[in-house]
Short mmCIF file of C-alpha atoms in Angstrom, two decimals:
data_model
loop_
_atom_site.label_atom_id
_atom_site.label_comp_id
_atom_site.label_asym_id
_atom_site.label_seq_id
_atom_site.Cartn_x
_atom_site.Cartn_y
_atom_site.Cartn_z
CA UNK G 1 5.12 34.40 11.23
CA UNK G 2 7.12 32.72 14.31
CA UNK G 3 8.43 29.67 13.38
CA UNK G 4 6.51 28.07 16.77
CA UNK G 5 3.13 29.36 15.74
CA UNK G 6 4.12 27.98 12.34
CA UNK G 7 4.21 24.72 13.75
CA UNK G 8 1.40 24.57 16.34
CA UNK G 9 -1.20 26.41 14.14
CA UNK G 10 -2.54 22.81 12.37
CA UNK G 11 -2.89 21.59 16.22
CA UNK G 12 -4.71 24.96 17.56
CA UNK G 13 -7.09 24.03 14.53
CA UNK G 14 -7.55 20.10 14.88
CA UNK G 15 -11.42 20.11 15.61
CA UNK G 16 -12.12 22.18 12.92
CA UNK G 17 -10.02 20.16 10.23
CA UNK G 18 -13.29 17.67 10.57
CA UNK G 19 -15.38 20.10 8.37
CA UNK G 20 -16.54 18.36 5.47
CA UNK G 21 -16.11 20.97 2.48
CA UNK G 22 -13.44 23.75 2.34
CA UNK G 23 -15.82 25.78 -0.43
CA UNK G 24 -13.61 29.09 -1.32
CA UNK G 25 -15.14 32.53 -1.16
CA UNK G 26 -18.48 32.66 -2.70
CA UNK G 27 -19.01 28.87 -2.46
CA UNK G 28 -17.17 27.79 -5.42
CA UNK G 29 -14.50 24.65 -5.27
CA UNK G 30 -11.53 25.51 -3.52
CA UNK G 31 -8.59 25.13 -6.53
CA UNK G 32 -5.67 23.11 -5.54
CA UNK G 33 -2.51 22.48 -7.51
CA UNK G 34 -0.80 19.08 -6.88
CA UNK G 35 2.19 18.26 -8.57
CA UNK G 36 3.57 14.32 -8.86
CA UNK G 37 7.31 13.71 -8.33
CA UNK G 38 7.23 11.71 -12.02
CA UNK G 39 5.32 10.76 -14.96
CA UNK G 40 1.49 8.71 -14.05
CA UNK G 41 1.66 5.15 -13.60
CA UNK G 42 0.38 2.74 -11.30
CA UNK G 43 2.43 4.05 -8.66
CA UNK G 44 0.12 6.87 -8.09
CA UNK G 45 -3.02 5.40 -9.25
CA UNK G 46 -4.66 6.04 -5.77
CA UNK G 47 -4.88 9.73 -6.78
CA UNK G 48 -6.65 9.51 -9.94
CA UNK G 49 -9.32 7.12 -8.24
CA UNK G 50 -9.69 10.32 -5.60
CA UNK G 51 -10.35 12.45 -8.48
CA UNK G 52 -12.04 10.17 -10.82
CA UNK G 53 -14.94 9.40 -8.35
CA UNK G 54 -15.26 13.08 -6.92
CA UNK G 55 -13.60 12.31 -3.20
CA UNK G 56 -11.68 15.99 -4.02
CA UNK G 57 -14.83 17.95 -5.12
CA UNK G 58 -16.66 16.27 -2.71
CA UNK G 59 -14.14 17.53 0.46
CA UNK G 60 -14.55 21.35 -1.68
CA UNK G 61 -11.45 20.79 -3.53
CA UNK G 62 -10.75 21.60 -7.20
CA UNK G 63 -7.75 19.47 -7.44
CA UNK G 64 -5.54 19.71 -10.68
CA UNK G 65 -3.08 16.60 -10.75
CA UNK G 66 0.68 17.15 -12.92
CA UNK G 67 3.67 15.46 -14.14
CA UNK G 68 6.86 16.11 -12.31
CA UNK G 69 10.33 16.02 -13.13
CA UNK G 70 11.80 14.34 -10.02
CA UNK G 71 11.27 15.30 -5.80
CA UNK G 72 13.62 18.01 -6.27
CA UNK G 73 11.76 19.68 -8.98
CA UNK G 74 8.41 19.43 -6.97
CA UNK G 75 9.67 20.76 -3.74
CA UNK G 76 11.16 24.04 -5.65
CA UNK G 77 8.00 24.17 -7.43
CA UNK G 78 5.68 24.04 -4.02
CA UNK G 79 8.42 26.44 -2.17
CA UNK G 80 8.16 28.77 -5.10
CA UNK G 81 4.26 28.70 -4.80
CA UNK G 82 3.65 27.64 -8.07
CA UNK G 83 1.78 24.73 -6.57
CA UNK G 84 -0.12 24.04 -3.21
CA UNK G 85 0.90 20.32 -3.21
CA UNK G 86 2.74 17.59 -4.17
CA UNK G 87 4.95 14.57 -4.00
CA UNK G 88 8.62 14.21 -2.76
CA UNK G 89 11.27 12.88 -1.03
CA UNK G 90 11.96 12.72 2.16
CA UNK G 91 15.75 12.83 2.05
CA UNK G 92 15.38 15.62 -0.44
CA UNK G 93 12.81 17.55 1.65
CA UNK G 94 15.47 17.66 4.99
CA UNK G 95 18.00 18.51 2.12
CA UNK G 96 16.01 21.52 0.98
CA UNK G 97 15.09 22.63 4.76
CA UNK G 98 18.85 22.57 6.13
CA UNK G 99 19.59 24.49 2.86
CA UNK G 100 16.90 27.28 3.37
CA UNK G 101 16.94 27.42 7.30
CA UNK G 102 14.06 29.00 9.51
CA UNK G 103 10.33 28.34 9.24
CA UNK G 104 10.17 25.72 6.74
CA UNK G 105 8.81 26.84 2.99
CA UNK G 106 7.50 23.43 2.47
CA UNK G 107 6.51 20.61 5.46
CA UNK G 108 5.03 16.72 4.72
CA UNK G 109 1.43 16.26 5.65
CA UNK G 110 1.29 12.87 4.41
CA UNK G 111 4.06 9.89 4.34
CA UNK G 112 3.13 8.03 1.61
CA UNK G 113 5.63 4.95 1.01
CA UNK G 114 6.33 4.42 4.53
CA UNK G 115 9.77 3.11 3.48
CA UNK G 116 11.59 4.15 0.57
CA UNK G 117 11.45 1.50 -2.57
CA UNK G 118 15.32 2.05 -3.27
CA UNK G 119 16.67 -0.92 -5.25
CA UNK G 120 19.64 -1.69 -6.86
CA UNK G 121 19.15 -4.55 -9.78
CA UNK G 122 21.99 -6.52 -11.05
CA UNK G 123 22.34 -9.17 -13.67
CA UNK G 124 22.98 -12.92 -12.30
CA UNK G 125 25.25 -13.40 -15.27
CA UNK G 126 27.20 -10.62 -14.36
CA UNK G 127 28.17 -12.69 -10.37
CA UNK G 128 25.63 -10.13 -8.78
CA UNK G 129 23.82 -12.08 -5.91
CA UNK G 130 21.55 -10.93 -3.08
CA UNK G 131 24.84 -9.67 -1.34
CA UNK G 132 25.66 -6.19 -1.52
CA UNK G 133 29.02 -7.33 -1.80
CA UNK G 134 28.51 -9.05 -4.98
CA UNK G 135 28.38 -5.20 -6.99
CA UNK G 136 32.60 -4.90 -5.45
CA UNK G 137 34.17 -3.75 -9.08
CA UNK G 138 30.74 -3.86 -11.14
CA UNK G 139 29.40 -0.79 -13.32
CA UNK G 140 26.29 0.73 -12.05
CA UNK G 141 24.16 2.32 -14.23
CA UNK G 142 22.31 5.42 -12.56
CA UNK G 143 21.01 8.60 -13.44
CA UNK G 144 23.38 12.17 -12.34
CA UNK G 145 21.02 13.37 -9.92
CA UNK G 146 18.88 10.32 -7.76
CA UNK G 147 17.95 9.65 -4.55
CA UNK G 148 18.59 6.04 -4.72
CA UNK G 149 22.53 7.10 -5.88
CA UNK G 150 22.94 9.78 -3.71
CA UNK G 151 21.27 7.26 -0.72
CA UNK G 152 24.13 4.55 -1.35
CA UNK G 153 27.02 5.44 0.98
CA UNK G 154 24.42 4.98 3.67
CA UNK G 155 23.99 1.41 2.62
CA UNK G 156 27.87 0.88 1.84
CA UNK G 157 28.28 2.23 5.86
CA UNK G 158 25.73 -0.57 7.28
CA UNK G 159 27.56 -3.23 4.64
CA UNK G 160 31.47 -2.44 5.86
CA UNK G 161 31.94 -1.89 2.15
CA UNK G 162 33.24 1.60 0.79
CA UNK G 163 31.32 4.01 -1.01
CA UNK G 164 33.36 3.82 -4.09
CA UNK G 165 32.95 -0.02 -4.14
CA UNK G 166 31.94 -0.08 -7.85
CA UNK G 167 32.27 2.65 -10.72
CA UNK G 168 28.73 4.64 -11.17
CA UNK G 169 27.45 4.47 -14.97
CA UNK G 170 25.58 8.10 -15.27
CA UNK G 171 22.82 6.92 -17.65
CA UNK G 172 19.39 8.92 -18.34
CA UNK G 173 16.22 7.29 -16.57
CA UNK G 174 14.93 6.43 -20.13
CA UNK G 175 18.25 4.30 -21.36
CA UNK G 176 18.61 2.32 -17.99
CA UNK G 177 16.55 -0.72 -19.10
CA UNK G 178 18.30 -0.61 -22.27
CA UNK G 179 21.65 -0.54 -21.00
CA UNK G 180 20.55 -3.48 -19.10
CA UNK G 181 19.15 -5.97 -21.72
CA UNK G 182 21.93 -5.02 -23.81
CA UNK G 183 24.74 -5.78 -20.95
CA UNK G 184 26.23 -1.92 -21.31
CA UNK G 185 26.35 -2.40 -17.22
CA UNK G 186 26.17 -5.30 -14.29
CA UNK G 187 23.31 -3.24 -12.65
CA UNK G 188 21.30 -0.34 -11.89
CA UNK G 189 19.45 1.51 -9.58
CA UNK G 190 16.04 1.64 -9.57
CA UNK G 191 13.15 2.67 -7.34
CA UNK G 192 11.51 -1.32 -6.85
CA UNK G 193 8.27 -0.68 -8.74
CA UNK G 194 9.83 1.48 -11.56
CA UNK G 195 11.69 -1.41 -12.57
CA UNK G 196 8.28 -2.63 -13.58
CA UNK G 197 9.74 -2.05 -17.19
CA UNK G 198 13.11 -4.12 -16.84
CA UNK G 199 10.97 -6.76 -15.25
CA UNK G 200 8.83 -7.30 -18.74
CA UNK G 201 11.98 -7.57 -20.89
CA UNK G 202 14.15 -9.92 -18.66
CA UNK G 203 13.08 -13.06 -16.81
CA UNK G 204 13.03 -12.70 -12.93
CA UNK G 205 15.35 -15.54 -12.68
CA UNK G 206 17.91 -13.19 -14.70
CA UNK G 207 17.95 -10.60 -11.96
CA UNK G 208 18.67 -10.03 -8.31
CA UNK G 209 17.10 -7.34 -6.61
CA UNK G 210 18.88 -6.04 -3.58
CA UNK G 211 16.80 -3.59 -1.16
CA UNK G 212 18.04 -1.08 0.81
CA UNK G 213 15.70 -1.86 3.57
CA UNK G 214 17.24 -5.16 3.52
CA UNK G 215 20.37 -3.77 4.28
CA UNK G 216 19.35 -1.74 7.37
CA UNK G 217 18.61 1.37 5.59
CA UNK G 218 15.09 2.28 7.11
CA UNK G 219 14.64 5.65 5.25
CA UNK G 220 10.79 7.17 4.58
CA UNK G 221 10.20 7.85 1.03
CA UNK G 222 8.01 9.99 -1.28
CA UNK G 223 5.64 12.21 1.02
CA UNK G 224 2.67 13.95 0.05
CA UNK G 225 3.81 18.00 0.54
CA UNK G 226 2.21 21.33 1.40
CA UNK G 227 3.31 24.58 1.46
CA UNK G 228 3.70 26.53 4.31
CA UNK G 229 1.53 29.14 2.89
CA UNK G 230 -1.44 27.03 2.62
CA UNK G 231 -0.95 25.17 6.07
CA UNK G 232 -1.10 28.71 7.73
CA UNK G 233 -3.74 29.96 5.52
CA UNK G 234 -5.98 27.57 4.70
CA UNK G 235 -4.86 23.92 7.08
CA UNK G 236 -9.06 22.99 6.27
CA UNK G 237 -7.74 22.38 2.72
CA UNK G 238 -5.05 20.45 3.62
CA UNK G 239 -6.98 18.11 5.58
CA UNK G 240 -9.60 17.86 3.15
CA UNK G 241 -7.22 16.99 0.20
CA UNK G 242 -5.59 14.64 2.96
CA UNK G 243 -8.98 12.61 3.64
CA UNK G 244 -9.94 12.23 0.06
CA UNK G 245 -6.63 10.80 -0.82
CA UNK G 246 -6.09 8.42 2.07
CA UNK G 247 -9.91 7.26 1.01
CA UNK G 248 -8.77 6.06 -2.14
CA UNK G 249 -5.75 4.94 -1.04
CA UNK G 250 -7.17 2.69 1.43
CA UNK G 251 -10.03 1.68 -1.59
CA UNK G 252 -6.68 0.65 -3.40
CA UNK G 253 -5.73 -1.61 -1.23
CA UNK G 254 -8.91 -3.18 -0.73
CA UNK G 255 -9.62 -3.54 -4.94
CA UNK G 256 -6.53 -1.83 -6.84
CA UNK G 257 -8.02 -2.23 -10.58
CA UNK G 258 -10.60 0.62 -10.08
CA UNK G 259 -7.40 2.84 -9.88
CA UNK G 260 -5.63 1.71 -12.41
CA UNK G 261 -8.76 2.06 -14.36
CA UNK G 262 -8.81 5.65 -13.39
CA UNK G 263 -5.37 6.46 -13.93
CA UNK G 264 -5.56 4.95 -17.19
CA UNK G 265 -8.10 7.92 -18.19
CA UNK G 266 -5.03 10.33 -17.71
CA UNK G 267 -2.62 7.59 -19.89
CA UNK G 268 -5.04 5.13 -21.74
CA UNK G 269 -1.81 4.15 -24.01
CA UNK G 270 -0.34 1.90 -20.56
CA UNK G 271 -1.30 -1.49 -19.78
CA UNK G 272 -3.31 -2.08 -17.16
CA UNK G 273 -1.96 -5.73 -15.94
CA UNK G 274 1.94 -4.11 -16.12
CA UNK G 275 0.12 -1.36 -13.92
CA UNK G 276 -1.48 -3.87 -11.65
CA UNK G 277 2.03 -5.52 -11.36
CA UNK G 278 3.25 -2.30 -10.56
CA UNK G 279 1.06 -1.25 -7.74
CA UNK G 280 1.49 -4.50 -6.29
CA UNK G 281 5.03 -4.19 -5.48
CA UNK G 282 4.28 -0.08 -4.64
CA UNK G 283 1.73 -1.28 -1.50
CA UNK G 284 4.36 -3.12 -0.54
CA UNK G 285 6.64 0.19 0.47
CA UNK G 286 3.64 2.14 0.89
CA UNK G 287 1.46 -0.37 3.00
CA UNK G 288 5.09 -1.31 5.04
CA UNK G 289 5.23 -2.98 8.32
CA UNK G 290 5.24 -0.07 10.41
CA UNK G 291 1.56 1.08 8.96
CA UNK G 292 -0.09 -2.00 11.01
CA UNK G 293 1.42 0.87 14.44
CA UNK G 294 0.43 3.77 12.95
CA UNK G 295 -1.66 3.91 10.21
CA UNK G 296 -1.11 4.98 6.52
CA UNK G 297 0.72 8.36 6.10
CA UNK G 298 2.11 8.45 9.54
CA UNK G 299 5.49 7.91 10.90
CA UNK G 300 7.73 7.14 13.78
CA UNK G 301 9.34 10.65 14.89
CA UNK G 302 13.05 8.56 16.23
CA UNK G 303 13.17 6.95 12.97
CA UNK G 304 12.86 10.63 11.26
CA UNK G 305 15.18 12.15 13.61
CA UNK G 306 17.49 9.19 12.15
CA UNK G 307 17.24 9.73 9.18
CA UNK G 308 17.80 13.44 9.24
CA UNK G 309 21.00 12.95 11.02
CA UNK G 310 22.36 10.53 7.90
CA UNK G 311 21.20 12.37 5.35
CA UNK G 312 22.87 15.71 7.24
CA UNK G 313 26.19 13.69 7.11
CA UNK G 314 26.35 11.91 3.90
CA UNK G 315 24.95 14.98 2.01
CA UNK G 316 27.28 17.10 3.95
CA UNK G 317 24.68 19.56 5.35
CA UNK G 318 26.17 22.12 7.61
CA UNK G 319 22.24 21.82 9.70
CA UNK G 320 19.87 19.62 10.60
CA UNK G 321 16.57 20.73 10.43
CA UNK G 322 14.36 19.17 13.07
CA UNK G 323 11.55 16.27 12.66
CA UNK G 324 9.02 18.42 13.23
CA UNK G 325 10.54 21.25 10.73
CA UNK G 326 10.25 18.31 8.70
CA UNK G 327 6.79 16.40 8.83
CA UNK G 328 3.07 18.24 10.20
CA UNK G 329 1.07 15.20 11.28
CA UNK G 330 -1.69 17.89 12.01
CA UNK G 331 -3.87 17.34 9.41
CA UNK G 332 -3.60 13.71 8.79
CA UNK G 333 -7.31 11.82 8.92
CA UNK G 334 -8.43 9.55 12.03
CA UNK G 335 -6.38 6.98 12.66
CA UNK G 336 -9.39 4.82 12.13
CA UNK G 337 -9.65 5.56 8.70
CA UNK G 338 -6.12 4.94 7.93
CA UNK G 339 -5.81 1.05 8.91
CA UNK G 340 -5.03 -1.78 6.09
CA UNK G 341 -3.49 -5.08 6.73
CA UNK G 342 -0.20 -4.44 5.86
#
């Protein structure tokens, strides 16, 4: 397939996208793999509450929902065609495209946080402030592979401060709170509403939480992705899984406990307040300024472009795959159906 029919075949398409059911051969539930970029928590609650009340089957969808192991992980595991779907990041996906140039393996059809929820949290005992420049000679405490780690030397660029300004910690996601409460390190990265966890065993007054966005860094985050096989086969099914989600997304906005309540029949053994607590501060990336523009899962094309070019140089890719390699905005529902009050 030409890479520019590749890209124009969702728009030569649009007015049949509308269709209400995308029923597989012999009228039977079209099945869907879609794989999460982590474990289930609050973060992703709004796609439980799709399944949990039917949105899926009702759009002709047979939607199986998985555990990931990190935006990496689920973009190999969409490219290799193992699943339809998923969620990943951004940074990663332009990454993976400038590393497997051409017509794209795997596109976003969906931006779901809006801005990424890339954090840094440092102990107040330890002289770390709300400056950036406070974490000059502190130990960091991250895991090997991240996209909050790998993201820093854009942040050190917009502070003036170099990107060796303090010594990196590698630490396993599930020891970084401990290393924390115990003092092992001055601070850690963290994306915001995973730190959910740290948050329960120190006092908010203990901690200062410095944003990237704060600091200038507008990058997009996790995106709902699609392989390229399935946008030129079957776009219908895209858009359907598309509408049902950004239904309950929107739902969660409006009255988040029905999705914790629904994620919690996937993982009854977390607690639904520290879940509640969680998605609060996750609408807050997902649900970002921008949204009130566009509308949910949308995005701003210059900002893209942007953010391809400093990912390109701080990751050292040798090319830059373009916005539209990057994101299909083909499928995405009405903007009328994607307003909150962000």
């Amino acid at each position: 397939m030409q890479r520019r029919h590749f890209l124009t075949s969702g728009a030569a398409c649009a007015a049949a996208l509308a269709a209400p059911a995308v029923l597989a051969q012999g009228g039977k539930p079209t099945p869907l793999k879609f794989t999460l970029d982590f474990r289930i928590n609050g973060q992703t609650a709004p796609f439980f509450l799709a399944e949990s009340k039917g949105y899926y089957k009702d759009e002709g969808l047979d939607v199986t929902i998985d555990t990931g192991a990190g935006s990496v992980a689920s973009i190999t595991r969409i490219a290799s065609g193992v699943y339809q779907l998923g969620l990943g990041d951004i940074s990663s996906l332009v990454e993976f495209n400038a590393q497997n140039p051409g017509t794209p393996m795997v596109q976003a059809v969906y931006q779901y946080y809006n801005r990424a929820p890339f954090v840094i949290i440092g102990r107040k005992d330890r002289g770390i402030s709300g400056d950036f420049r406070s974490l000059q000679g502190k130990k960091v405490a991250a895991a090997a592979v991240e996209s909050t780690r790998r993201a820093w030397p854009m942040v050190a660029r917009k502070q003036g401060m170099k990107p060796d300004a303090f010594q990196w910690q590698t630490t396993d996601f599930s020891a970084r709170d401990n290393v924390m409460v115990r003092g092992d390190v001055d601070a850690a990265t963290y994306f915001h509403d995973s730190a959910i966890s740290l948050f329960a065993r120190m006092k908010a007054d203990e901690l200062s939480v410095l944003k990237y966005a704060d600091a200038g860094v507008n990058l997009y985050g996790n995106a709902i992705l699609a392989s390229s096989n399935l946008i030129a086969q079957n776009p219908k099914a895209v858009a359907a899984f598309l509408r049902a989600t950004n239904r309950a997304i929107v739902e969660t906005f409006a009255q988040p406990a029905p999705s914790i309540a629904a994620m919690r029949q996937r993982e009854p053994i977390l607690d639904p307040k520290i879940e509640l607590d969680r998605w609060a501060i996750t609408a807050q990336y997902v649900g970002a300024p921008d949204t009130r523009g566009h509308g949910l899962g949308d995005i701003r094309k210059l900002l893209l472009e942007q953010q391809v070019d400093e990912v390109a140089e701080v990751f050292g890719l040798k090319t830059r795959p373009s916005a539209d390699a990057i994101f299909n905005s083909s499928m995405l529902p009405a903007r009328n159906e994607r307003s909150i009050q962000a």
